[in-house]
GROMACS .gro file of C-alpha atoms in nm:
model
  246
    1MET     CA    1   5.639  11.322   0.620
    2ASP     CA    2   5.465  11.213   0.959
    3GLN     CA    3   5.319  11.402   1.234
    4VAL     CA    4   5.317  11.238   1.595
    5GLY     CA    5   5.031  11.368   1.862
    6TYR     CA    6   4.808  11.532   1.516
    7THR     CA    7   4.478  11.589   1.570
    8ASP     CA    8   4.308  11.318   1.479
    9ASP     CA    9   4.522  11.113   1.785
   10ILE     CA   10   4.310  11.293   2.010
   11VAL     CA   11   4.045  11.134   2.229
   12GLU     CA   12   3.853  11.181   2.515
   13ASP     CA   13   4.072  10.956   2.733
   14GLY     CA   14   4.415  11.149   2.771
   15ASN     CA   15   4.587  10.800   2.844
   16SER     CA   16   4.426  10.708   2.485
   17PHE     CA   17   4.594  11.027   2.359
   18TYR     CA   18   4.903  10.896   2.509
   19GLU     CA   19   4.913  10.592   2.412
   20ASN     CA   20   4.835  10.666   2.078
   21SER     CA   21   5.061  10.951   2.044
   22MET     CA   22   5.372  10.646   2.178
   23ILE     CA   23   5.195  10.403   1.896
   24LYS     CA   24   5.234  10.604   1.631
   25ALA     CA   25   5.574  10.716   1.694
   26LYS     CA   26   5.693  10.374   1.746
   27THR     CA   27   5.598  10.302   1.400
   28VAL     CA   28   5.718  10.611   1.252
   29ALA     CA   29   6.097  10.586   1.459
   30ASP     CA   30   6.184  10.231   1.189
   31TYR     CA   31   6.192  10.511   0.950
   32ILE     CA   32   6.373  10.792   1.024
   33LYS     CA   33   6.721  10.822   0.959
   34SER     CA   34   7.075  10.949   1.096
   35GLY     CA   35   6.986  11.363   0.955
   36ASP     CA   36   6.612  11.361   0.925
   37PHE     CA   37   6.516  11.705   0.995
   38LEU     CA   38   6.244  11.741   1.313
   39GLY     CA   39   6.042  12.085   1.306
   40LEU     CA   40   5.779  12.160   1.656
   41ASN     CA   41   5.541  12.382   1.722
   42VAL     CA   42   5.296  12.386   2.024
   43ILE     CA   43   4.996  12.483   1.855
   44THR     CA   44   4.830  12.676   2.188
   45GLY     CA   45   5.045  13.056   2.108
   46GLY     CA   46   5.268  13.199   2.366
   47GLU     CA   47   5.654  13.179   2.340
   48SER     CA   48   5.607  12.935   2.030
   49CYS     CA   49   5.364  13.187   1.798
   50LEU     CA   50   5.686  13.456   1.907
   51ILE     CA   51   5.929  13.334   1.779
   52ASN     CA   52   5.739  13.236   1.400
   53TYR     CA   53   5.605  13.606   1.430
   54LEU     CA   54   6.031  13.761   1.431
   55THR     CA   55   6.165  13.444   1.261
   56GLY     CA   56   5.950  13.470   1.021
   57GLY     CA   57   5.918  13.090   0.984
   58ALA     CA   58   5.670  12.790   1.020
   59ILE     CA   59   5.819  12.616   1.344
   60SER     CA   60   5.968  12.706   1.697
   61HIS     CA   61   6.159  12.443   1.746
   62ALA     CA   62   6.415  12.252   1.584
   63ALA     CA   63   6.543  11.940   1.639
   64ILE     CA   64   6.796  11.639   1.429
   65ALA     CA   65   6.726  11.285   1.388
   66ILE     CA   66   7.092  11.114   1.494
   67ARG     CA   67   7.135  10.720   1.510
   68LEU     CA   68   7.433  10.559   1.732
   69GLU     CA   69   7.412  10.184   1.719
   70GLY     CA   70   7.104  10.182   1.571
   71LYS     CA   71   6.912  10.319   1.833
   72LEU     CA   72   6.714  10.681   1.748
   73ASN     CA   73   6.829  10.932   1.933
   74VAL     CA   74   6.684  11.338   1.903
   75LEU     CA   75   6.902  11.567   1.900
   76GLU     CA   76   6.847  11.983   2.028
   77SER     CA   77   6.887  12.248   2.229
   78THR     CA   78   6.680  12.339   2.482
   79ASP     CA   79   6.619  12.611   2.793
   80GLY     CA   80   6.795  12.243   2.959
   81GLY     CA   81   7.084  12.262   2.718
   82ILE     CA   82   7.204  12.103   2.418
   83ARG     CA   83   7.075  11.704   2.482
   84LEU     CA   84   7.112  11.424   2.324
   85MET     CA   85   6.771  11.239   2.462
   86ALA     CA   86   6.586  10.832   2.280
   87TRP     CA   87   6.368  10.838   1.997
   88ASP     CA   88   6.112  10.750   2.314
   89ASP     CA   89   6.242  10.973   2.636
   90PHE     CA   90   6.179  11.259   2.340
   91ILE     CA   91   5.837  11.238   2.232
   92GLN     CA   92   5.722  11.140   2.595
   93ASP     CA   93   5.870  11.519   2.588
   94CYS     CA   94   5.639  11.656   2.369
   95ILE     CA   95   5.334  11.511   2.437
   96GLU     CA   96   5.379  11.661   2.812
   97THR     CA   97   5.490  11.967   2.702
   98ASN     CA   98   5.213  11.986   2.389
   99HIS     CA   99   5.438  11.966   2.085
  100THR     CA  100   5.305  11.946   1.768
  101LEU     CA  101   5.656  11.709   1.571
  102MET     CA  102   5.677  11.657   1.236
  103TRP     CA  103   5.947  11.438   1.011
  104PHE     CA  104   6.134  11.604   0.730
  105PRO     CA  105   6.307  11.296   0.520
  106LEU     CA  106   6.656  11.431   0.435
  107SER     CA  107   6.656  11.342   0.051
  108GLU     CA  108   6.807  10.973  -0.068
  109GLU     CA  109   7.122  11.203  -0.147
  110ASN     CA  110   7.209  11.401   0.130
  111SER     CA  111   7.093  11.099   0.316
  112LYS     CA  112   7.373  10.903   0.186
  113LYS     CA  113   7.628  11.257   0.213
  114PHE     CA  114   7.540  11.213   0.575
  115ASP     CA  115   7.816  11.139   0.808
  116THR     CA  116   7.718  10.989   1.157
  117GLU     CA  117   8.044  10.963   1.322
  118LYS     CA  118   8.174  11.283   1.175
  119ALA     CA  119   7.840  11.454   1.297
  120TYR     CA  120   7.895  11.265   1.633
  121GLU     CA  121   8.276  11.359   1.703
  122TRP     CA  122   8.149  11.744   1.622
  123ILE     CA  123   7.812  11.653   1.884
  124LYS     CA  124   7.969  11.499   2.160
  125PRO     CA  125   8.104  11.756   2.320
  126ARG     CA  126   7.912  12.017   2.296
  127LEU     CA  127   7.657  11.745   2.481
  128GLY     CA  128   7.557  11.966   2.811
  129LEU     CA  129   7.601  12.353   2.675
  130PRO     CA  130   7.399  12.559   2.798
  131TYR     CA  131   7.094  12.651   2.564
  132GLY     CA  132   7.249  13.002   2.290
  133MET     CA  133   7.058  13.231   2.503
  134LYS     CA  134   7.292  13.514   2.396
  135ALA     CA  135   7.186  13.440   2.033
  136TYR     CA  136   6.788  13.430   2.121
  137ALA     CA  137   6.695  13.751   2.048
  138VAL     CA  138   6.905  13.786   1.716
  139PRO     CA  139   6.624  13.630   1.493
  140ALA     CA  140   6.380  13.983   1.571
  141PHE     CA  141   6.670  14.195   1.396
  142ASP     CA  142   6.779  13.989   1.061
  143SER     CA  143   6.754  14.209   0.814
  144THR     CA  144   6.763  14.624   0.871
  145SER     CA  145   6.568  14.663   0.531
  146ASN     CA  146   6.260  14.411   0.575
  147LYS     CA  147   6.210  14.481   0.943
  148THR     CA  148   6.017  14.241   1.185
  149LEU     CA  149   5.922  14.437   1.456
  150PRO     CA  150   5.654  14.653   1.495
  151GLU     CA  151   5.673  15.031   1.519
  152TYR     CA  152   5.646  15.051   1.859
  153MET     CA  153   5.928  14.730   1.872
  154SER     CA  154   6.166  14.990   1.750
  155VAL     CA  155   6.528  14.912   1.845
  156GLU     CA  156   6.560  15.266   2.001
  157VAL     CA  157   6.242  15.157   2.224
  158ILE     CA  158   6.423  14.859   2.302
  159THR     CA  159   6.743  15.036   2.396
  160MET     CA  160   6.544  15.246   2.563
  161ALA     CA  161   6.413  14.930   2.733
  162VAL     CA  162   6.727  14.838   2.878
  163ASP     CA  163   6.836  15.100   3.048
  164ILE     CA  164   6.560  15.112   3.255
  165LEU     CA  165   6.605  14.754   3.333
  166GLU     CA  166   6.939  14.828   3.401
  167GLN     CA  167   6.783  15.153   3.600
  168PHE     CA  168   6.556  14.872   3.761
  169GLY     CA  169   6.843  14.662   3.861
  170LEU     CA  170   6.755  14.354   3.661
  171LYS     CA  171   7.141  14.312   3.560
  172ASP     CA  172   7.125  13.952   3.390
  173ALA     CA  173   6.884  14.012   3.110
  174VAL     CA  174   7.082  14.378   3.072
  175ASP     CA  175   7.417  14.247   3.062
  176ALA     CA  176   7.291  13.947   2.762
  177PHE     CA  177   7.172  14.263   2.567
  178GLU     CA  178   7.526  14.425   2.583
  179GLU     CA  179   7.734  14.098   2.564
  180THR     CA  180   7.561  14.017   2.221
  181VAL     CA  181   7.656  14.347   2.089
  182ASN     CA  182   8.036  14.391   2.263
  183VAL     CA  183   8.070  14.035   2.140
  184ARG     CA  184   7.980  14.157   1.735
  185LEU     CA  185   8.166  14.499   1.804
  186GLY     CA  186   8.500  14.276   1.923
  187THR     CA  187   8.461  14.509   2.247
  188LYS     CA  188   8.508  14.364   2.633
  189ASP     CA  189   8.261  14.466   2.917
  190LEU     CA  190   8.111  14.817   2.751
  191ASN     CA  191   7.791  14.923   2.924
  192MET     CA  192   7.514  15.050   2.729
  193GLU     CA  193   7.656  15.452   2.713
  194GLY     CA  194   7.998  15.267   2.614
  195LEU     CA  195   7.887  15.025   2.368
  196GLY     CA  196   7.593  15.400   2.230
  197TYR     CA  197   8.004  15.586   2.171
  198GLU     CA  198   8.120  15.294   1.985
  199LEU     CA  199   7.891  15.272   1.783
  200THR     CA  200   7.867  15.622   1.709
  201LYS     CA  201   8.241  15.599   1.635
  202ARG     CA  202   8.201  15.363   1.386
  203ASN     CA  203   7.907  15.539   1.241
  204LEU     CA  204   7.654  15.230   1.318
  205VAL     CA  205   7.412  15.184   1.484
  206TYR     CA  206   7.283  14.908   1.691
  207GLU     CA  207   6.995  14.784   1.422
  208GLU     CA  208   7.317  14.686   1.208
  209VAL     CA  209   7.491  14.563   1.465
  210LEU     CA  210   7.278  14.310   1.586
  211ALA     CA  211   7.137  14.207   1.208
  212TRP     CA  212   7.458  14.047   1.134
  213PRO     CA  213   7.479  13.692   1.102
  214GLU     CA  214   7.604  13.450   1.389
  215LEU     CA  215   7.897  13.353   1.334
  216ASP     CA  216   8.061  12.985   1.476
  217GLU     CA  217   8.384  13.191   1.638
  218TYR     CA  218   8.127  13.395   1.818
  219ILE     CA  219   8.264  13.295   2.193
  220TYR     CA  220   8.058  13.425   2.449
  221SER     CA  221   8.120  13.445   2.830
  222ASN     CA  222   7.927  13.109   2.900
  223GLY     CA  223   8.124  12.963   2.596
  224GLU     CA  224   7.946  12.845   2.275
  225ASN     CA  225   7.593  12.947   2.280
  226TRP     CA  226   7.297  12.765   2.004
  227VAL     CA  227   7.015  12.834   1.960
  228CYS     CA  228   6.800  12.513   1.831
  229SER     CA  229   6.849  12.573   1.440
  230ALA     CA  230   7.222  12.719   1.488
  231LEU     CA  231   7.249  12.381   1.629
  232VAL     CA  232   7.116  12.164   1.400
  233ILE     CA  233   7.287  12.328   1.024
  234LYS     CA  234   7.625  12.304   1.227
  235VAL     CA  235   7.508  11.918   1.251
  236TYR     CA  236   7.470  11.923   0.868
  237GLN     CA  237   7.773  12.135   0.802
  238GLU     CA  238   7.987  11.888   1.022
  239ALA     CA  239   7.842  11.574   0.842
  240GLY     CA  240   7.924  11.659   0.504
  241VAL     CA  241   7.542  11.788   0.350
  242LEU     CA  242   7.578  12.082   0.382
  243PRO     CA  243   7.945  12.373   0.291
  244ARG     CA  244   8.080  12.481   0.578
  245THR     CA  245   7.976  12.863   0.406
  246ILE     CA  246   7.646  12.915   0.340
   0.00000   0.00000   0.00000
């Protein structure tokens, strides 16, 4: 395992920091195989810390190495959508965005299982799809017993906030929340009031519905929605490393 752009590379000259990181990244690249996991973090806080808190994980972004015709690329789902970047471009982006990169090689057994052709066959038609924003908030509600939200951010408070957002005309945020619940219930175009009624009929509450795992068959108005970690897991399934049902 290695880390690119870690604290031992920090020197006074910014150009030297960039050059040292790139040299280290190019050296490591020779050893990275298709299917190796790449974890990223921003140690300065912000959104990265929020993701760590809500998911309970040690990293805030997931990516996966894919070698095509001998060249190392990185597949990820970001705010720019699902993309496959050349390794050098990916490293440059990590440096510019202040990300710490951690490399976790597959075991020898799983590396042999990883079928790059099958993985790329699944990846190719999905390149350019938007980031899975509709499913983005779901990890915050991944369990009804092991609560990830502080008391003052209960689901009831959040649903009240959605109502307030709607009154202030922030429709995009409201639409995303409503669609997430509609997709899980198998309903269509129900607003907050309609969803509340539907939940009552089924003897459900928002917390339960949002805790349901995201399924591959969930299709939103903008198509398939893949957050970074779900994308990586799906590639492992398509490549034969993980079973299709976990």
